[in-house]
Amino acid sequence: PVGDDGWERELVHFLSEAVTDAVNYDELAMIEMAGVCLAQVHLERNDREAARTVLVDLLERARAFQVRGPMQEAVLMLARIEMDLGHHDDAERRLRALRFDPRPTSDRARLIIGTIAASRQEPWCENILDECVSNLTEPADRCEALLLLAERKLLRDQHNKAEAMFDQALQIARAANLSLLQARATLGVGDVQRSRGMLAEAAETYQSARKLAGEDTELLQRVLIRRGDLFRSQGNLDRAREDYQRA
């Protein structure tokens, strides 16, 4: 399990003590996966800075190895972490080397670029996200592209398109048993309902999203703030205050 202390100790020991060089591509792949796994341990604790440090150090050390490679998984994970931390320029710089790689690596890189563009409200982000929806086959990646595209449609009050995309993402997440993506898709459905004035339905949908969010603090916070906004718009200030304080 990613939260196991013994696993973390072994990964730290391996990377800091056992790894001195990579003399073939199998060794390089093993070193990369150890770095990715250690970063995942830190991400499980929501410590993005520590995860970023692990991956940056790994990529720097790899420059001195006898055998070098693109370390695509490490670069993709690092770019996503830097995106979440707001280091968008650093993330985009790292992704440039992967944009023309064979699929699905290039599509996964484009998804992160599209996510950054969406956060900046760039109008061309929808073209990238459309490509990602069409080309990505991994359920989690395709689901994320659909969610981002649906959010863009909702911003422009294209309720039918937004709802259809949120529903499609929800079906994919359910089939793949991805509970957090189910929660995000359910939250999106609630946003559509609230935007349409269907406040009672939205309240029920937000409650479903809250259950699906489980113990994920960031997602739970988003749900509580949305529901607080809903209660405030209904004049139910006590319940709104309760959700805001919980968030």
Coordinates of C-alpha atoms in Angstrom, one line a residue:
P1 CA 0.0 0.0 0.0
V2 CA 1.2 3.5 -0.8
G3 CA 0.8 4.6 2.8
D4 CA 3.0 1.8 4.3
D5 CA 6.0 3.1 6.2
G6 CA 8.1 0.1 5.4
W7 CA 7.5 0.6 1.6
E8 CA 8.5 4.2 1.9
R9 CA 11.7 3.3 3.8
E10 CA 12.7 0.7 1.2
L11 CA 12.1 3.2 -1.7
V12 CA 14.2 5.9 0.0
H13 CA 17.0 3.4 0.8
F14 CA 17.0 2.1 -2.7
L15 CA 17.1 5.5 -4.4
S16 CA 19.6 7.1 -2.0
E17 CA 21.9 4.2 -1.3
A18 CA 21.6 1.5 -3.9
V19 CA 21.3 3.5 -7.1
T20 CA 24.6 4.8 -8.4
D21 CA 24.1 4.4 -12.1
A22 CA 22.0 2.7 -14.8
V23 CA 23.9 0.6 -17.3
N24 CA 21.0 -0.7 -19.3
Y25 CA 17.3 0.3 -20.0
D26 CA 15.9 -2.3 -17.6
E27 CA 17.8 -0.7 -14.8
L28 CA 16.7 2.8 -15.9
A29 CA 13.1 1.7 -16.0
M30 CA 13.3 0.2 -12.5
I31 CA 14.9 3.4 -11.1
E32 CA 12.2 5.5 -12.7
M33 CA 9.4 3.4 -11.3
A34 CA 11.0 3.5 -7.8
G35 CA 11.0 7.3 -8.0
V36 CA 7.4 7.4 -9.3
C37 CA 6.3 5.1 -6.4
L38 CA 8.0 7.3 -3.8
A39 CA 6.4 10.4 -5.3
Q40 CA 3.0 8.6 -5.0
V41 CA 3.7 7.9 -1.3
H42 CA 4.1 11.7 -0.8
L43 CA 1.0 12.5 -2.9
E44 CA -1.0 10.1 -0.7
R45 CA -0.3 12.5 2.1
N46 CA -1.1 15.5 -0.1
D47 CA 2.6 16.6 0.1
R48 CA 3.1 17.8 -3.5
E49 CA 6.3 19.7 -2.7
A50 CA 8.0 16.5 -1.4
A51 CA 6.8 14.5 -4.4
R52 CA 8.1 17.2 -6.7
T53 CA 11.5 17.2 -5.0
V54 CA 11.8 13.4 -5.4
L55 CA 11.1 13.6 -9.2
V56 CA 13.2 16.6 -9.8
D57 CA 16.2 15.0 -8.0
L58 CA 15.6 11.7 -10.0
L59 CA 15.6 13.5 -13.4
E60 CA 18.7 15.5 -12.4
R61 CA 20.6 12.4 -11.3
A62 CA 19.6 10.5 -14.4
R63 CA 21.5 12.9 -16.6
A64 CA 24.8 11.4 -15.3
F65 CA 23.8 7.8 -16.0
Q66 CA 25.5 5.7 -18.6
V67 CA 22.2 5.0 -20.2
R68 CA 19.7 7.8 -20.6
G69 CA 16.0 7.8 -21.6
P70 CA 13.0 10.1 -21.6
M71 CA 11.6 8.8 -18.3
Q72 CA 8.1 9.6 -19.6
E73 CA 6.2 8.5 -16.5
A74 CA 8.3 10.6 -14.2
V75 CA 8.1 13.6 -16.5
L76 CA 4.3 13.3 -16.8
M77 CA 3.8 12.9 -13.1
L78 CA 6.1 15.8 -12.3
A79 CA 4.4 18.1 -14.9
R80 CA 1.0 17.3 -13.3
I81 CA 2.3 18.0 -9.8
E82 CA 3.8 21.3 -11.0
M83 CA 0.5 22.2 -12.7
D84 CA -1.3 21.6 -9.4
L85 CA 1.2 23.7 -7.5
G86 CA 0.7 26.6 -10.0
H87 CA 4.2 26.2 -11.7
H88 CA 2.5 26.2 -15.1
D89 CA 5.6 27.4 -17.1
D90 CA 7.8 24.7 -15.6
A91 CA 5.1 22.0 -16.4
E92 CA 4.8 23.2 -20.0
R93 CA 8.6 23.3 -20.4
R94 CA 8.8 19.7 -19.3
L95 CA 6.0 18.5 -21.6
R96 CA 7.5 20.0 -24.8
A97 CA 9.8 16.9 -25.1
L98 CA 6.8 14.6 -25.0
R99 CA 4.4 16.3 -27.4
F100 CA 5.6 14.4 -30.4
D101 CA 6.1 11.1 -28.8
P102 CA 4.1 8.1 -29.9
R103 CA 0.6 7.7 -28.5
P104 CA -0.6 7.5 -25.8
T105 CA 2.3 9.5 -24.2
S106 CA 1.8 12.5 -26.5
D107 CA -2.0 12.5 -25.8
R108 CA -1.4 12.3 -22.0
A109 CA 1.0 15.3 -22.3
R110 CA -1.6 17.2 -24.3
L111 CA -4.2 16.5 -21.6
I112 CA -2.0 18.3 -19.0
I113 CA -1.4 21.1 -21.5
G114 CA -5.1 21.3 -22.0
T115 CA -5.7 21.4 -18.3
I116 CA -3.3 24.3 -17.9
A117 CA -5.0 26.1 -20.8
A118 CA -8.4 25.6 -19.2
S119 CA -7.3 27.0 -15.9
R120 CA -6.1 30.1 -17.7
Q121 CA -9.4 30.3 -19.6
E122 CA -7.6 30.0 -23.0
P123 CA -10.2 29.7 -25.7
W124 CA -8.1 27.1 -27.7
C125 CA -8.1 24.7 -24.8
E126 CA -11.3 23.1 -26.1
N127 CA -9.5 22.0 -29.3
I128 CA -6.9 20.2 -27.3
L129 CA -9.5 18.6 -24.9
D130 CA -11.6 17.5 -27.9
E131 CA -8.6 15.7 -29.3
C132 CA -7.9 14.1 -25.9
V133 CA -11.5 12.8 -25.6
S134 CA -11.2 11.3 -29.1
N135 CA -7.7 9.8 -28.7
L136 CA -7.2 8.8 -25.1
T137 CA -8.2 5.2 -24.2
E138 CA -7.2 5.0 -20.6
P139 CA -10.5 5.5 -18.6
A140 CA -9.1 7.9 -16.1
D141 CA -7.5 10.2 -18.7
R142 CA -10.5 10.2 -21.0
C143 CA -12.8 10.9 -18.0
E144 CA -10.7 13.8 -17.0
A145 CA -10.7 15.3 -20.5
L146 CA -14.5 15.0 -20.6
L147 CA -14.8 16.7 -17.2
L148 CA -12.7 19.6 -18.2
L149 CA -14.6 20.0 -21.5
A150 CA -17.9 19.8 -19.7
E151 CA -16.8 22.6 -17.3
R152 CA -16.0 24.8 -20.3
K153 CA -19.4 24.1 -21.8
L154 CA -21.1 25.0 -18.5
L155 CA -19.2 28.3 -18.3
R156 CA -20.9 29.2 -21.6
D157 CA -24.3 28.0 -20.3
Q158 CA -24.4 25.2 -22.8
H159 CA -26.3 23.1 -20.3
N160 CA -27.3 20.2 -22.6
K161 CA -23.7 19.6 -23.9
A162 CA -22.3 20.0 -20.4
E163 CA -24.7 17.5 -18.8
A164 CA -24.1 15.0 -21.6
M165 CA -20.4 15.1 -21.0
F166 CA -20.7 14.9 -17.3
D167 CA -23.0 11.9 -17.7
Q168 CA -20.5 10.2 -20.1
A169 CA -17.6 10.8 -17.7
L170 CA -19.8 9.4 -14.9
Q171 CA -20.4 6.2 -16.8
I172 CA -16.7 5.7 -17.6
A173 CA -15.8 6.3 -14.0
R174 CA -18.4 3.9 -12.7
A175 CA -17.3 1.2 -15.2
A176 CA -13.7 1.6 -14.1
N177 CA -14.5 1.9 -10.4
L178 CA -12.9 5.3 -10.1
S179 CA -14.6 6.8 -7.1
L180 CA -13.0 10.2 -7.1
L181 CA -13.7 10.8 -10.8
Q182 CA -17.3 9.6 -10.1
A183 CA -17.4 12.3 -7.4
R184 CA -16.1 15.0 -9.8
A185 CA -18.6 14.0 -12.5
T186 CA -21.5 13.9 -10.0
L187 CA -20.4 17.4 -8.7
G188 CA -20.5 18.6 -12.3
V189 CA -24.1 17.2 -12.8
G190 CA -25.0 19.2 -9.6
D191 CA -23.5 22.3 -11.0
V192 CA -25.6 22.0 -14.2
Q193 CA -28.7 21.5 -12.1
R194 CA -27.9 24.6 -10.0
S195 CA -27.2 26.6 -13.1
R196 CA -30.6 25.6 -14.4
G197 CA -32.3 26.6 -11.2
M198 CA -33.1 23.0 -10.1
L199 CA -31.9 23.7 -6.6
A200 CA -33.5 20.8 -4.8
E201 CA -32.1 18.3 -7.3
A202 CA -28.7 20.0 -7.1
A203 CA -28.7 19.6 -3.3
E204 CA -29.3 15.9 -3.5
T205 CA -26.7 15.5 -6.2
Y206 CA -24.1 17.4 -4.1
Q207 CA -24.8 15.1 -1.2
S208 CA -24.1 12.1 -3.5
A209 CA -20.9 13.7 -4.6
R210 CA -19.9 14.3 -0.9
K211 CA -20.3 10.5 -0.2
L212 CA -18.3 9.6 -3.2
A213 CA -15.5 12.0 -2.3
G214 CA -14.9 9.9 0.9
E215 CA -11.8 11.2 2.7
D216 CA -10.2 13.1 -0.2
T217 CA -9.9 16.5 1.5
E218 CA -9.5 18.6 -1.6
L219 CA -12.5 17.2 -3.4
L220 CA -14.6 17.2 -0.2
Q221 CA -13.8 20.9 0.2
R222 CA -14.9 21.6 -3.4
V223 CA -18.2 19.8 -2.7
L224 CA -18.8 21.6 0.6
I225 CA -18.2 25.1 -0.9
R226 CA -20.5 24.4 -3.8
R227 CA -23.2 23.2 -1.5
G228 CA -22.7 26.2 0.8
D229 CA -23.2 28.4 -2.2
L230 CA -26.4 26.6 -3.0
F231 CA -27.8 26.9 0.5
R232 CA -26.8 30.6 0.6
S233 CA -28.7 31.3 -2.6
Q234 CA -31.7 29.6 -1.0
G235 CA -31.5 31.8 2.1
N236 CA -30.6 28.9 4.3
L237 CA -27.7 30.7 6.0
D238 CA -27.3 28.2 8.9
R239 CA -26.6 25.3 6.6
A240 CA -24.5 27.4 4.3
R241 CA -22.4 28.5 7.3
E242 CA -22.0 24.9 8.5
D243 CA -20.7 23.7 5.1
Y244 CA -18.3 26.7 4.8
Q245 CA -16.9 26.1 8.3
R246 CA -16.5 22.4 7.5
A247 CA -14.6 23.3 4.3

